[in-house]
PDB file of C-alpha atoms in Angstrom:
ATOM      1  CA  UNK G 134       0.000   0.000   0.000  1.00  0.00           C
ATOM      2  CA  UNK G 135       2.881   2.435   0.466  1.00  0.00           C
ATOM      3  CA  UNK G 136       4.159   2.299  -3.164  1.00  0.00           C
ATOM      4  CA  UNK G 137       0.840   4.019  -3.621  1.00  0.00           C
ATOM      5  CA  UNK G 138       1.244   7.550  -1.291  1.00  0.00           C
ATOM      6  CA  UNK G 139       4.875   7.747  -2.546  1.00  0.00           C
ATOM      7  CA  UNK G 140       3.970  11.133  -4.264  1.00  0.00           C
ATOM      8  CA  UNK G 141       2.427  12.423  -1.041  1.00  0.00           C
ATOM      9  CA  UNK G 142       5.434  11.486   1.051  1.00  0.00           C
ATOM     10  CA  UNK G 143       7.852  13.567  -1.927  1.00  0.00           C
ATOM     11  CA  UNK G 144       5.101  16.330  -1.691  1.00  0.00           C
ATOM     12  CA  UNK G 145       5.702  16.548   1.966  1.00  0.00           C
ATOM     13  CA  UNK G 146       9.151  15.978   2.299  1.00  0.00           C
ATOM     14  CA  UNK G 147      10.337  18.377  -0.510  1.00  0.00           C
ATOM     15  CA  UNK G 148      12.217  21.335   0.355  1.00  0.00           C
ATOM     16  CA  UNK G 149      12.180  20.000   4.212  1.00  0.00           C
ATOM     17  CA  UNK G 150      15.295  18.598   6.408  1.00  0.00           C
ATOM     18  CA  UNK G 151      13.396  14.932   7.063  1.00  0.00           C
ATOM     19  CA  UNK G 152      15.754  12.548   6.437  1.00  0.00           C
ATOM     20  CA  UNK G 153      14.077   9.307   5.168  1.00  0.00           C
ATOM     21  CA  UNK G 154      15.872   6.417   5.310  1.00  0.00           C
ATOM     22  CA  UNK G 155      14.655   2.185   4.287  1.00  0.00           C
ATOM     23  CA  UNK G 156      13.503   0.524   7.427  1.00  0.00           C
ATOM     24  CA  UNK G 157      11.637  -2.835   7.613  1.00  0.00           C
ATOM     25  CA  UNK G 158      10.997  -3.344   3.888  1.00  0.00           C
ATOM     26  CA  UNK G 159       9.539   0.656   4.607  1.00  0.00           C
ATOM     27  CA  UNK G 160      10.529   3.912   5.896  1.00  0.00           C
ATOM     28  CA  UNK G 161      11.750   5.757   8.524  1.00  0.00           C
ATOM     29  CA  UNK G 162      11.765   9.530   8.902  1.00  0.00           C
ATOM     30  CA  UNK G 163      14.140  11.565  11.481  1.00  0.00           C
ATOM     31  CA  UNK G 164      14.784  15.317  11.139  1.00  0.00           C
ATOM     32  CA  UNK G 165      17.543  15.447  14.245  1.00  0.00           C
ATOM     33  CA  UNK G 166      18.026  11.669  14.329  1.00  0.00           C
ATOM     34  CA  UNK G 167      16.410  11.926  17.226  1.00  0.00           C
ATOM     35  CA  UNK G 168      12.896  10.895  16.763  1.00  0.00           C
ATOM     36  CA  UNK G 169      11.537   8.391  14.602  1.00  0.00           C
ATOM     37  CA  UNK G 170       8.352   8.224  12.728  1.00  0.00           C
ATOM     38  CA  UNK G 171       8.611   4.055  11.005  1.00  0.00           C
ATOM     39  CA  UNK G 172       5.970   2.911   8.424  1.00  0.00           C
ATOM     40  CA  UNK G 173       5.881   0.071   6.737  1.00  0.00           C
ATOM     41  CA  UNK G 174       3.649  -2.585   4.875  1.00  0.00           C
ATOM     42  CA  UNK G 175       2.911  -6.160   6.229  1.00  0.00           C
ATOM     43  CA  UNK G 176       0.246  -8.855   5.401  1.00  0.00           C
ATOM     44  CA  UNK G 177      -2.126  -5.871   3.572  1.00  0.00           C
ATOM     45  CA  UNK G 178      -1.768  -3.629   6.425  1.00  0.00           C
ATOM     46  CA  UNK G 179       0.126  -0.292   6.548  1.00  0.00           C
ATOM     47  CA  UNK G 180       1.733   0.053  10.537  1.00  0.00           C
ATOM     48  CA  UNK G 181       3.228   3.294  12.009  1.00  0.00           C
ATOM     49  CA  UNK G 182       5.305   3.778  15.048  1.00  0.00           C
ATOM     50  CA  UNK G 183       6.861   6.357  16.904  1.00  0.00           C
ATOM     51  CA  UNK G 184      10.108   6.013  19.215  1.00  0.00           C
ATOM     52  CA  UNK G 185      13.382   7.498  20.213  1.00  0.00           C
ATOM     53  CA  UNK G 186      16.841   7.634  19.160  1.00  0.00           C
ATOM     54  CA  UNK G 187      16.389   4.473  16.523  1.00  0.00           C
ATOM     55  CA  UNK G 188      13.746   3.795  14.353  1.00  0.00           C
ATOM     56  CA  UNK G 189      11.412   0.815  15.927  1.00  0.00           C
ATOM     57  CA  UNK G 190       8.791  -1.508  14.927  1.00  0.00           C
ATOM     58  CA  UNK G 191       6.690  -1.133  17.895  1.00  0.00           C
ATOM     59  CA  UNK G 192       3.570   0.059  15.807  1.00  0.00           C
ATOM     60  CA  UNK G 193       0.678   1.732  17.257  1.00  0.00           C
ATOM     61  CA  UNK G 194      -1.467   2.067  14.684  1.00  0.00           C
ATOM     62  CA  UNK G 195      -2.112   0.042  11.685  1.00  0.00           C
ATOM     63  CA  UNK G 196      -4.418  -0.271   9.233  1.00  0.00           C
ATOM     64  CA  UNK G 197      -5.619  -1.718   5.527  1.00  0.00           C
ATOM     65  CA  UNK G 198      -7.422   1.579   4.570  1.00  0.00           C
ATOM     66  CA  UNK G 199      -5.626   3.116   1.951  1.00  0.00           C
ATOM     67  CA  UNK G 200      -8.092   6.853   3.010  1.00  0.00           C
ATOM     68  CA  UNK G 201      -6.224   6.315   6.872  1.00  0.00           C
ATOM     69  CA  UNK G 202      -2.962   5.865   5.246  1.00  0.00           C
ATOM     70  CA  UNK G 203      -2.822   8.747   3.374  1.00  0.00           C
ATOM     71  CA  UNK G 204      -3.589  11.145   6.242  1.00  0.00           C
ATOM     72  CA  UNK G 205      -1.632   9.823   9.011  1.00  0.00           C
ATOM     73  CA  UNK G 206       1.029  10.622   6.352  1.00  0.00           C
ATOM     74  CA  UNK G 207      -0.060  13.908   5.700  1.00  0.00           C
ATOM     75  CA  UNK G 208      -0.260  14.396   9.587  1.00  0.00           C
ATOM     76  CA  UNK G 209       2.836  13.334  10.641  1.00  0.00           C
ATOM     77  CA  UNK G 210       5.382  13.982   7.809  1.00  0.00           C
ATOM     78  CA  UNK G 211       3.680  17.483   7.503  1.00  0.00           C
ATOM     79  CA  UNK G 212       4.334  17.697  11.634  1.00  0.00           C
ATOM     80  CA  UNK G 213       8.219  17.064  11.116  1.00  0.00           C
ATOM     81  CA  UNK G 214       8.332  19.623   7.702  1.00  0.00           C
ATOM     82  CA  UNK G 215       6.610  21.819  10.272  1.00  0.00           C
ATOM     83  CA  UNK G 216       9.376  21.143  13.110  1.00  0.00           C
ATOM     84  CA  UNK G 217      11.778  21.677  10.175  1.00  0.00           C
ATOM     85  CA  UNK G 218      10.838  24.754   8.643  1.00  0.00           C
ATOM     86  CA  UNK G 219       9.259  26.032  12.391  1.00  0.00           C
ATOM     87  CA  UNK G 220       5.606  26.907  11.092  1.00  0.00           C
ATOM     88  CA  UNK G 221       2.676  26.120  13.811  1.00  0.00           C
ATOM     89  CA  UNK G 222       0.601  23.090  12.009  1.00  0.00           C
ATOM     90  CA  UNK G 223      -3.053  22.087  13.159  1.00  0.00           C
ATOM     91  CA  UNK G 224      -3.755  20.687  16.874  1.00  0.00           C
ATOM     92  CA  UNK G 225      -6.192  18.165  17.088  1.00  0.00           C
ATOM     93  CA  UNK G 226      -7.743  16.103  20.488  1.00  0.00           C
ATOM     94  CA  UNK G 227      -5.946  13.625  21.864  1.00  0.00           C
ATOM     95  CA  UNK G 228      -8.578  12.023  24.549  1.00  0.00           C
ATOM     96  CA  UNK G 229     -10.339   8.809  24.109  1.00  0.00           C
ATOM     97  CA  UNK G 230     -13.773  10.944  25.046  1.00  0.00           C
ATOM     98  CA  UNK G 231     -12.935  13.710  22.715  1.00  0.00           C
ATOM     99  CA  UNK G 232     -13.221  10.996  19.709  1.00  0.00           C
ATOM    100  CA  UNK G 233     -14.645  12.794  16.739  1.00  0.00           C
ATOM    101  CA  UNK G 234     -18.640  12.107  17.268  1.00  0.00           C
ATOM    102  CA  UNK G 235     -18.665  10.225  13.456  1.00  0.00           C
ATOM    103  CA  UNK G 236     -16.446   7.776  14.473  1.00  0.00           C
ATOM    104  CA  UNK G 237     -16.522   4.509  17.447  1.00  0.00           C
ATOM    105  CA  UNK G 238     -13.974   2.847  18.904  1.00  0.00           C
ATOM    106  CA  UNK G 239     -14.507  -0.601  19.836  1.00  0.00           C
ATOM    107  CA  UNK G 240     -12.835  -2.994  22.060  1.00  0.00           C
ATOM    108  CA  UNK G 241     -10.932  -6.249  20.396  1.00  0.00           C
ATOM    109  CA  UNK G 242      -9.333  -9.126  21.695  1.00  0.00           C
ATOM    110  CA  UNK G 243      -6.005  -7.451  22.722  1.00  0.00           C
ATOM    111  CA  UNK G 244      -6.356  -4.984  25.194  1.00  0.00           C
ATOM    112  CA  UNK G 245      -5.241  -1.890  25.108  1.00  0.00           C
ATOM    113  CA  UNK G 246      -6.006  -1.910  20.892  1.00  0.00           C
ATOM    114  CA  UNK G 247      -9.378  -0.579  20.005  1.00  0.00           C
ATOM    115  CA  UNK G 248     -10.271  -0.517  16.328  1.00  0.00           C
ATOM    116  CA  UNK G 249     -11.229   2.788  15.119  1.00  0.00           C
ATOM    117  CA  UNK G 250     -14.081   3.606  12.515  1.00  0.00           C
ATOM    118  CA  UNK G 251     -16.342   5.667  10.551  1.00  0.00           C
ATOM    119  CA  UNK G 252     -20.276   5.190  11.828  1.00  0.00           C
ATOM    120  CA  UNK G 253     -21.397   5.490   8.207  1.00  0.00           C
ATOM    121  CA  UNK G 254     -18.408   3.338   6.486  1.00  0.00           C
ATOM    122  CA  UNK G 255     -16.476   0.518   8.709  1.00  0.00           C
ATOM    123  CA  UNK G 256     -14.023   0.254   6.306  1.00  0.00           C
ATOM    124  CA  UNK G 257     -12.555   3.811   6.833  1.00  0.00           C
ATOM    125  CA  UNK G 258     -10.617   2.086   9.874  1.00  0.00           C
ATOM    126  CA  UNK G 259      -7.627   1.178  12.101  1.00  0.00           C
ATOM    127  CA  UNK G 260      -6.062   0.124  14.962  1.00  0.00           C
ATOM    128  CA  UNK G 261      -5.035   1.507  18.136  1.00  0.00           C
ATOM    129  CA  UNK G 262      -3.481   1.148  21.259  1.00  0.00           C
ATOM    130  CA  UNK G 263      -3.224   4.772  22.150  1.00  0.00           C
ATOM    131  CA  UNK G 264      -5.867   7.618  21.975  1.00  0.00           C
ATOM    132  CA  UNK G 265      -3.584   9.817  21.718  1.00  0.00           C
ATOM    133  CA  UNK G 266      -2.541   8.640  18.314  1.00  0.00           C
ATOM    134  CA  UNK G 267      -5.402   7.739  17.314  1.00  0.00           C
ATOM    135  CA  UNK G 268      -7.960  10.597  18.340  1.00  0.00           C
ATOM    136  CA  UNK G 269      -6.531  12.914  16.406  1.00  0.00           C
ATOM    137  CA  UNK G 270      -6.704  11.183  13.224  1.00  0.00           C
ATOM    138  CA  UNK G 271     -10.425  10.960  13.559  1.00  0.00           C
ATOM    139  CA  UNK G 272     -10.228  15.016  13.829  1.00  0.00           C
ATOM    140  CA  UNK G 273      -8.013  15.170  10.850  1.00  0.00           C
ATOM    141  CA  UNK G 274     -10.311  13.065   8.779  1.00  0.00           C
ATOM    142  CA  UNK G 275     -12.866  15.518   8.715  1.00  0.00           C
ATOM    143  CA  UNK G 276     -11.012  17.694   6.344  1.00  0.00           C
ATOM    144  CA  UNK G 277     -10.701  17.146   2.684  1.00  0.00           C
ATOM    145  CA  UNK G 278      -7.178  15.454   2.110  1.00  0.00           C
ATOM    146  CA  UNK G 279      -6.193  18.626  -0.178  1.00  0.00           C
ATOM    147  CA  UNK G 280      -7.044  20.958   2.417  1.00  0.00           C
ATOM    148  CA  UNK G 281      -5.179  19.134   5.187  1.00  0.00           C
ATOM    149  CA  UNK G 282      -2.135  18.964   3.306  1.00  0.00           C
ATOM    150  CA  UNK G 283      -2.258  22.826   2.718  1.00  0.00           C
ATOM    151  CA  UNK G 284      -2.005  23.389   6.336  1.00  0.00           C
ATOM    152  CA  UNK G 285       1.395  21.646   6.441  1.00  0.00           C
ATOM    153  CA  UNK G 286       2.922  23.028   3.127  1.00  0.00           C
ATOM    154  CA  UNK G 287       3.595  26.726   5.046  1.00  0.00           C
TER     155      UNK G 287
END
């Protein structure tokens, strides 16, 4: 599924100080080596994690929705362009009871993971095991994709 954004990631990453490097037949992106945001494809889902110093696999959110894909892209490359180029980008809610009131989150068979979705379309979806990753995507996905990406192209 990645080979499919790799125009957004360019978009975002041109004219920024992210370093991108291969990770875990993916990618990782660093902008002070630092902090790592990881994504990478496995068994037709797309999984993102965040950690320190080293990229790591640790995902916290994954998903097979191409729609989820492309804006937790958006969201978090644009965030490190932003911390690049030092431009204020949108702040979203991070609380489980803040979730965005067109989406659920229901419980699964591994606790802490919830699996995320849109009331009117299921398969706009992914998994969680932290609302504070996760929330804010459901914010996000209220703008159009176009418009989202404008706010982190300053």
């Amino acid at each position: 599924m990645l080979e499919r954004h790799t125009e957004l990631i360019e978009r975002l990453l041109r004219d920024s100080l992210t370093r991108t490097s291969e990770f875990n037949q993916g990618w990782s992106f660093t902008n002070d080596g630092t902090l790592y945001f990881s994504v990478w494809d496995e068994d037709g889902n797309t999984f993102f994690a965040w950690s320190e110093r080293q990229p790591g696999t640790a995902a916290s959110v994954y998903t097979d929705n191409d729609t989820v894909t492309a804006y937790l892209l958006t969201m978090e490359l644009g965030a490190k362009r932003a911390m690049a180029l030092h431009f204020d980008v949108p702040r979203f809610p991070e609380r489980l009871e803040q979730l965005h009131p067109s989406w659920v989150a229901d419980k699964t068979p591994w606790p802490p993971t919830l699996l995320y979705h849109r009331i009117d379309d299921p398969s706009v979806r992914f998994y969680s095991n932290s609302s504070s990753d996760a929330v804010p995507i459901t914010h996000a996905m209220q703008y159009d994709l176009e418009d989202l990406l404008k706010k982190y192209m300053a």
